[in-house]
Coordinates of C-alpha atoms in Angstrom, one line a residue:
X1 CA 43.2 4.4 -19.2
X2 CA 45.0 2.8 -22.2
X3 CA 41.7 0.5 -24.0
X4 CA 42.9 2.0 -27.6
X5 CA 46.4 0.4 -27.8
X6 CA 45.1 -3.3 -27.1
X7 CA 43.9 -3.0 -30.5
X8 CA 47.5 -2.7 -32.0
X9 CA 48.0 -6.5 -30.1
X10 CA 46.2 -10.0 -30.7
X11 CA 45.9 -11.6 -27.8
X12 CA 45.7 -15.6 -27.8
X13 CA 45.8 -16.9 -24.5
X14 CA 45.7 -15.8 -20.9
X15 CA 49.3 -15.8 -20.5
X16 CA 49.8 -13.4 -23.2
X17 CA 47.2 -11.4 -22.1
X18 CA 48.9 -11.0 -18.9
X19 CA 52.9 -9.9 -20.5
X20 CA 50.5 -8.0 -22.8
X21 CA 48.9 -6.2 -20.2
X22 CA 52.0 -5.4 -18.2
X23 CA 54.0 -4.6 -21.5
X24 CA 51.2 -1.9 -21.8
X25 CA 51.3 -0.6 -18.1
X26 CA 54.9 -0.1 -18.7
X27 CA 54.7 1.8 -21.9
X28 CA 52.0 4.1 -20.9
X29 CA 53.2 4.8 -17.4
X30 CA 56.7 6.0 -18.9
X31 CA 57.9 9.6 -17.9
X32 CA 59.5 11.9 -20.7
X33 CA 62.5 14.3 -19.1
X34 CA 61.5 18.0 -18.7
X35 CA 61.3 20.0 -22.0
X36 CA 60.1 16.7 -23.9
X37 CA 56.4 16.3 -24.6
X38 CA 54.5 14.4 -22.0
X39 CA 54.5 10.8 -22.9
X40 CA 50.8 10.1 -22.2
X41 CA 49.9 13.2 -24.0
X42 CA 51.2 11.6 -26.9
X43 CA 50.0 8.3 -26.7
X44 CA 46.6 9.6 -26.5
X45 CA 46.7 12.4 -29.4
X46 CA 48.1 10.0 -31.8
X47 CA 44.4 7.8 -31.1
X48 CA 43.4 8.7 -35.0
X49 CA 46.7 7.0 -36.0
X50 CA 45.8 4.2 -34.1
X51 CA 42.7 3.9 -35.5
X52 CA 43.9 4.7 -39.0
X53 CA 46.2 1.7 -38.6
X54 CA 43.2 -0.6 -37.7
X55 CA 41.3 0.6 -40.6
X56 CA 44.5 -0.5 -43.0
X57 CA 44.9 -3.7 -41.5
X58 CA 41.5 -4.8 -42.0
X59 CA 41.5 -3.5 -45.6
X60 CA 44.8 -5.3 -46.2
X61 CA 43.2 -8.6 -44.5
X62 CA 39.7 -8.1 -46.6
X63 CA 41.6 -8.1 -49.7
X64 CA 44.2 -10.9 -49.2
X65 CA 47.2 -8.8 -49.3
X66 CA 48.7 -10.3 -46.5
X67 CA 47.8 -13.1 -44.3
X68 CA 50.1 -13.5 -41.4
X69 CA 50.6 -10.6 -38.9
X70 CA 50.8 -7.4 -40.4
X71 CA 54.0 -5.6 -39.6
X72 CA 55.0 -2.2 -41.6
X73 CA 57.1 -3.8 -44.1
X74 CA 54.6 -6.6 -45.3
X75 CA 51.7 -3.9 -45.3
X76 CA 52.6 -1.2 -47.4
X77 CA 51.1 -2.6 -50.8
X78 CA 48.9 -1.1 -53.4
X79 CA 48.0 2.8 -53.6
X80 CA 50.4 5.3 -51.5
X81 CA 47.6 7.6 -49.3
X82 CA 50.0 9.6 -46.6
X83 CA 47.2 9.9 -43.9
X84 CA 47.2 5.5 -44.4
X85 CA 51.2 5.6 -44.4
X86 CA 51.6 7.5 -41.3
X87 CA 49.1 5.6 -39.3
X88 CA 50.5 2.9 -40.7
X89 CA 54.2 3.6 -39.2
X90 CA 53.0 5.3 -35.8
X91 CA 50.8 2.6 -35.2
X92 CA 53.4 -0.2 -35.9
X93 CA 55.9 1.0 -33.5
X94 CA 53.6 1.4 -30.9
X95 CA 52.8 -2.5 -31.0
X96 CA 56.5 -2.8 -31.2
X97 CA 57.0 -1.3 -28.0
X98 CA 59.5 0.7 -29.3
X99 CA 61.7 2.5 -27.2
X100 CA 61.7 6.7 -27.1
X101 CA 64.7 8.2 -27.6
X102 CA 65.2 11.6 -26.6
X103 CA 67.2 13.5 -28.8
X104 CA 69.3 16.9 -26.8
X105 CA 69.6 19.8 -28.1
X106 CA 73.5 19.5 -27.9
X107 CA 73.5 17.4 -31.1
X108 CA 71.0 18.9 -33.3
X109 CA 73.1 22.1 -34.9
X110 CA 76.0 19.9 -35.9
X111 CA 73.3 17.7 -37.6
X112 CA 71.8 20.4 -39.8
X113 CA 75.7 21.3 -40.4
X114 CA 76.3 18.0 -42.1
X115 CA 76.2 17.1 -45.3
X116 CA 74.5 13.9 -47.3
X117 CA 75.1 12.5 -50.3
X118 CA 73.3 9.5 -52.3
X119 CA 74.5 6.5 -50.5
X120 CA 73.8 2.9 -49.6
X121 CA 71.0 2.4 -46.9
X122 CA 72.7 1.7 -43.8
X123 CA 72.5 -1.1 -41.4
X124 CA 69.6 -0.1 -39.4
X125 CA 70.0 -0.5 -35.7
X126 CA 66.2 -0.7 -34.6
X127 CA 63.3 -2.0 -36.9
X128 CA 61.4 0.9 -35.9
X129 CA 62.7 4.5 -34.3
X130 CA 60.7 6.4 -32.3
X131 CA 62.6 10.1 -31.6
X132 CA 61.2 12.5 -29.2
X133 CA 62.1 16.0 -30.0
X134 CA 63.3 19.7 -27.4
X135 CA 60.7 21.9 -27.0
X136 CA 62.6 24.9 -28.5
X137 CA 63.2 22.1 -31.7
X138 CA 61.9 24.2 -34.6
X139 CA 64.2 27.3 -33.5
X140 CA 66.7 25.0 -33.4
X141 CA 66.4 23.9 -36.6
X142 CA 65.2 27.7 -38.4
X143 CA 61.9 26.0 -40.0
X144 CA 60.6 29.1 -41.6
X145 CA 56.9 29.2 -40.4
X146 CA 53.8 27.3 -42.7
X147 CA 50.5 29.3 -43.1
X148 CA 48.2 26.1 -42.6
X149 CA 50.8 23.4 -40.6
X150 CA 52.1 23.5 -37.0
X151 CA 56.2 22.7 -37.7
X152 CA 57.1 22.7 -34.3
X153 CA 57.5 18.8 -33.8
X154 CA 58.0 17.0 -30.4
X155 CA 58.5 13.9 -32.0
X156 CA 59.1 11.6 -35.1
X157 CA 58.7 8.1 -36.2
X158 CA 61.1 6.8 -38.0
X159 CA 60.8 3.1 -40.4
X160 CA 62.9 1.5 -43.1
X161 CA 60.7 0.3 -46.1
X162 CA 61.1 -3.2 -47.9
X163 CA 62.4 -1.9 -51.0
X164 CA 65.5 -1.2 -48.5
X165 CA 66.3 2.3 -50.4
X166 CA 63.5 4.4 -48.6
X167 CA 62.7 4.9 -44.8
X168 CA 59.6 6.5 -43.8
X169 CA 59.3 9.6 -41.6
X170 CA 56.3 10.6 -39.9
X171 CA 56.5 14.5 -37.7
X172 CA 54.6 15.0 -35.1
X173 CA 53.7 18.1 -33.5
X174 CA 50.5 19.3 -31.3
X175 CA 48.2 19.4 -34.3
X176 CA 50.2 17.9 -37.4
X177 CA 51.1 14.8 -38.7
X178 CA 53.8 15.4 -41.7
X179 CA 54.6 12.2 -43.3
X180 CA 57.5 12.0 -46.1
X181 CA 59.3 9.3 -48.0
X182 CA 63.6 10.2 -48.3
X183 CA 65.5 7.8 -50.7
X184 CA 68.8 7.3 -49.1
X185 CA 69.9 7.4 -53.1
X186 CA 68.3 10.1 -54.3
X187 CA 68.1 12.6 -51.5
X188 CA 66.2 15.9 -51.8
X189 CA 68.3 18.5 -54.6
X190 CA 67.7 21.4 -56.5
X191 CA 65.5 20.1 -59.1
X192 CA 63.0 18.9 -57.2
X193 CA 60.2 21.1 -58.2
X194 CA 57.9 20.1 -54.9
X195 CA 60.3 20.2 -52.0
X196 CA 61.5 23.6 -50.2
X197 CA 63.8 24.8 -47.4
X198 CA 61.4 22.6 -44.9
X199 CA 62.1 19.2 -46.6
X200 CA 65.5 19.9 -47.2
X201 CA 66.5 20.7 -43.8
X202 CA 64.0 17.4 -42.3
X203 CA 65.3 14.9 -44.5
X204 CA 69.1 16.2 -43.4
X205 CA 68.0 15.7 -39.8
X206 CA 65.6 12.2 -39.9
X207 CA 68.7 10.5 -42.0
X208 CA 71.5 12.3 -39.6
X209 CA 69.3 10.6 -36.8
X210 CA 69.3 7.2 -38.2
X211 CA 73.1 7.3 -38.6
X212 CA 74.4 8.8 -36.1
X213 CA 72.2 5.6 -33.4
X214 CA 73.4 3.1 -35.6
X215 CA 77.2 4.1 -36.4
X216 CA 78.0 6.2 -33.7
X217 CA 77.0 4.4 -30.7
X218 CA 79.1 6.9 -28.1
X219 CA 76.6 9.5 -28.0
X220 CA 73.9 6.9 -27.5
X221 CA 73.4 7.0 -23.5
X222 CA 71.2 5.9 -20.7
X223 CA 70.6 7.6 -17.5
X224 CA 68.1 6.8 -14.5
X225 CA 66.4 9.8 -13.3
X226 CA 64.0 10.2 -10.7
X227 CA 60.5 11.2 -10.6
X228 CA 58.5 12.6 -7.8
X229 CA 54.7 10.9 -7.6
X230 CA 52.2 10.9 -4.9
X231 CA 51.3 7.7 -3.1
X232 CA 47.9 7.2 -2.5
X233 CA 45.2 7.4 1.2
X234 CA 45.3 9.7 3.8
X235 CA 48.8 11.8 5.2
X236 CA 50.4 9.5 1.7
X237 CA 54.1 11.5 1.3
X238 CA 55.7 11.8 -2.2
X239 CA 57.2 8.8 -3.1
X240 CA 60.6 9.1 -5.4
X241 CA 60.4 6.7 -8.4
X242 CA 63.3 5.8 -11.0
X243 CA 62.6 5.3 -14.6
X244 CA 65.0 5.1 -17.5
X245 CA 65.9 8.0 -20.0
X246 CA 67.6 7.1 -23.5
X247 CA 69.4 10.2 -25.2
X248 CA 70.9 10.2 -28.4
X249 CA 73.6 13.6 -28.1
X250 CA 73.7 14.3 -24.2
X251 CA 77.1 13.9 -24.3
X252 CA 77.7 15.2 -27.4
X253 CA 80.3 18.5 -27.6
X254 CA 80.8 20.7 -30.6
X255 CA 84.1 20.5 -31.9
X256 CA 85.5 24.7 -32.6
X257 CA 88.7 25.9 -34.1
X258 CA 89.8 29.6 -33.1
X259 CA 92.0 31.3 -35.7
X260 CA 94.1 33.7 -33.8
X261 CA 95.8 36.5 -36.5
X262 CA 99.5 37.5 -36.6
X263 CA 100.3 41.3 -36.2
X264 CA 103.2 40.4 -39.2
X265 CA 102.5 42.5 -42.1
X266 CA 104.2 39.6 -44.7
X267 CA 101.3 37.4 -43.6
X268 CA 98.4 39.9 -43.5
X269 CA 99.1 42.2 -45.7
X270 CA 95.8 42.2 -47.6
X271 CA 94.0 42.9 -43.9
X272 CA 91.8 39.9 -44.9
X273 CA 90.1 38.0 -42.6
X274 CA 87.8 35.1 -42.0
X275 CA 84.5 35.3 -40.5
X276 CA 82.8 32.9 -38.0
X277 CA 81.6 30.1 -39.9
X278 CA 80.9 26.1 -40.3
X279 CA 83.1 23.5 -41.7
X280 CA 80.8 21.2 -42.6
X281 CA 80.3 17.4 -41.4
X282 CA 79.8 14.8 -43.7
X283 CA 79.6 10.9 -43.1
X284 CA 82.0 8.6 -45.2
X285 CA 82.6 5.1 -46.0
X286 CA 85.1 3.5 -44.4
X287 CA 86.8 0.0 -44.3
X288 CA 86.3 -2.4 -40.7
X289 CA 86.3 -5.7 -39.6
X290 CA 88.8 -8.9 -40.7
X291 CA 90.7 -8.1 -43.5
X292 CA 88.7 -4.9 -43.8
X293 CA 86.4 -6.0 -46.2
X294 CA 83.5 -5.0 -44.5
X295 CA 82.0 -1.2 -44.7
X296 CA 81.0 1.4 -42.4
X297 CA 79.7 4.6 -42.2
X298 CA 82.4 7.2 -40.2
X299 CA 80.9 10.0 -39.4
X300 CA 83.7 13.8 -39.6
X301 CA 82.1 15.8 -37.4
X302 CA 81.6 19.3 -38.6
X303 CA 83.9 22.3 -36.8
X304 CA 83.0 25.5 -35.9
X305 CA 85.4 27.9 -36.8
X306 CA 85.8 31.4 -34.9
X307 CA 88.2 33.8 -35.5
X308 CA 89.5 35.8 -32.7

């Protein structure tokens, strides 16, 4: 049922074998909401990254680049090959355990309507992120379509890198794996002969994610929903089962301004008027804590504004 992920796991003694086991259970038996990918489908299409993540660790371990437990941050040495890298990063927050968070389609426009300029990494909440994605995600977003790649993703893996500037960002999608580095100081511009509309608009939504889990922790929530199964044997009725969904943006709710126009010819007398349109977000740093010396990132939601 699940032999592939005991490679992510070395297992010393019975007793760990045991928690091991049951941790395993758990994480493959999990149930994804409607209009999420299916959580065992994913486990089992992302086998090559597993493997791919094997391969690496040996490679690290036959040439002596590490020789303690290999976690994502102690591992990425030498020569950058994406294909490695995103193994690398699935496969690491797998054996993590990491928990999915399900990202609603209430939060994502105001996300791509927010701004980011070069700043200091933030203080990551998780050591790995693991964010699955709506169905209807790549209308949601406007990817413009790829001749050879598959850009609707259902999910993406998400890990900070030891140099602390960079995270890692693997989408996933049915048949694609797109893996890119963002420098949280020298985002995506202009200049940048390689990237187009695509990596502009998913580097603005990977480091949106990050941000909005680890500074604004109200639209971070937890619901138990049930699930219908089948028991087992002979005139067996449908048994009800609870499991445990985490959303980031359930709760979420756009903020809009309405602009109402006086008949008062003083006021209007040019007949101009303003069309539907975005004020745009953008996070900010802000003082906290004793004495407020500390620093945090605030994020100013953006507004939509509609004229009536």
């Amino acid at each position: 049922m699940f032999p592939e992920f005991l490679k992510l796991f070395n297992l010393k003694d019975k007793e760990d074998f045991t928690k091991t086991m049951d941790l395993i259970k758990d994480y493959w038996s999990y149930k994804t909401p409607l209009d999420y990918v299916k959580w065992s489908h994913l486990l089992t299409r992302l086998k090559p990254a597993i493997e791919s993540w094997e391969e690496t660790v040996k490679k690290a371990f036959e040439n002596q680049t590490i020789s303690v437990e290999p976690t994502f941050k102690s591992i990425y040495v030498g020569e950058s090959v994406k294909e490695e890298d995103a193994g690398l990063l699935i496969g690491e927050t797998f054996r993590h355990f990491t928990p999915p968070i399900c990202v609603h389609a209430n939060i994502i426009p105001a996300f791509l309507q927010t701004d980011l300029k070069p700043m200091d990494p933030p203080e990551y909440a998780l050591p790995l992120f693991l964010f699955l994605l709506p169905k209807n995600f790549k209308t949601l977003c406007d990817l413009p379509e790829h001749k050879f790649y598959n850009l609707d993703f259902q999910a993406v893996f998400i890990g900070p890198f030891p140099t602390g500037n960079c995270m890692g960002v693997a989408y996933v999608s049915k048949t694609t794996v797109c893996y890119g580095v963002y420098d949280w100081k020298d985002p995506f511009n202009n200049q940048d002969k390689n990237a187009d509309e695509r990596d502009f608009v998913l580097e603005k939504f990977a480091k949106n994610l990050i941000l909005a889990f680890s500074y604004e922790s109200k639209y971070f929530t937890e619901e138990s929903v049930k699930s219908t199964t089948r028991a087992k044997g002979f005139g067996a009725e449908d048994v009800l089962k609870s499991f445990q969904v985490r959303w980031l943006g359930k709760n979420y709710t756009q903020q809009k301004q309405r602009i109402i126009y006086s008949n008062n010819k003083d006021i209007c007398e040019d007949n101009r008027s303003v069309r539907s349109h975005w004020r745009r977000g953008h996070w900010h740093t802000v003082c906290c804590g004793a004495k407020r010396k500390q620093r945090r990132q605030q994020w100013f939601k953006p507004v939509f504004v509609n004229p009536v």
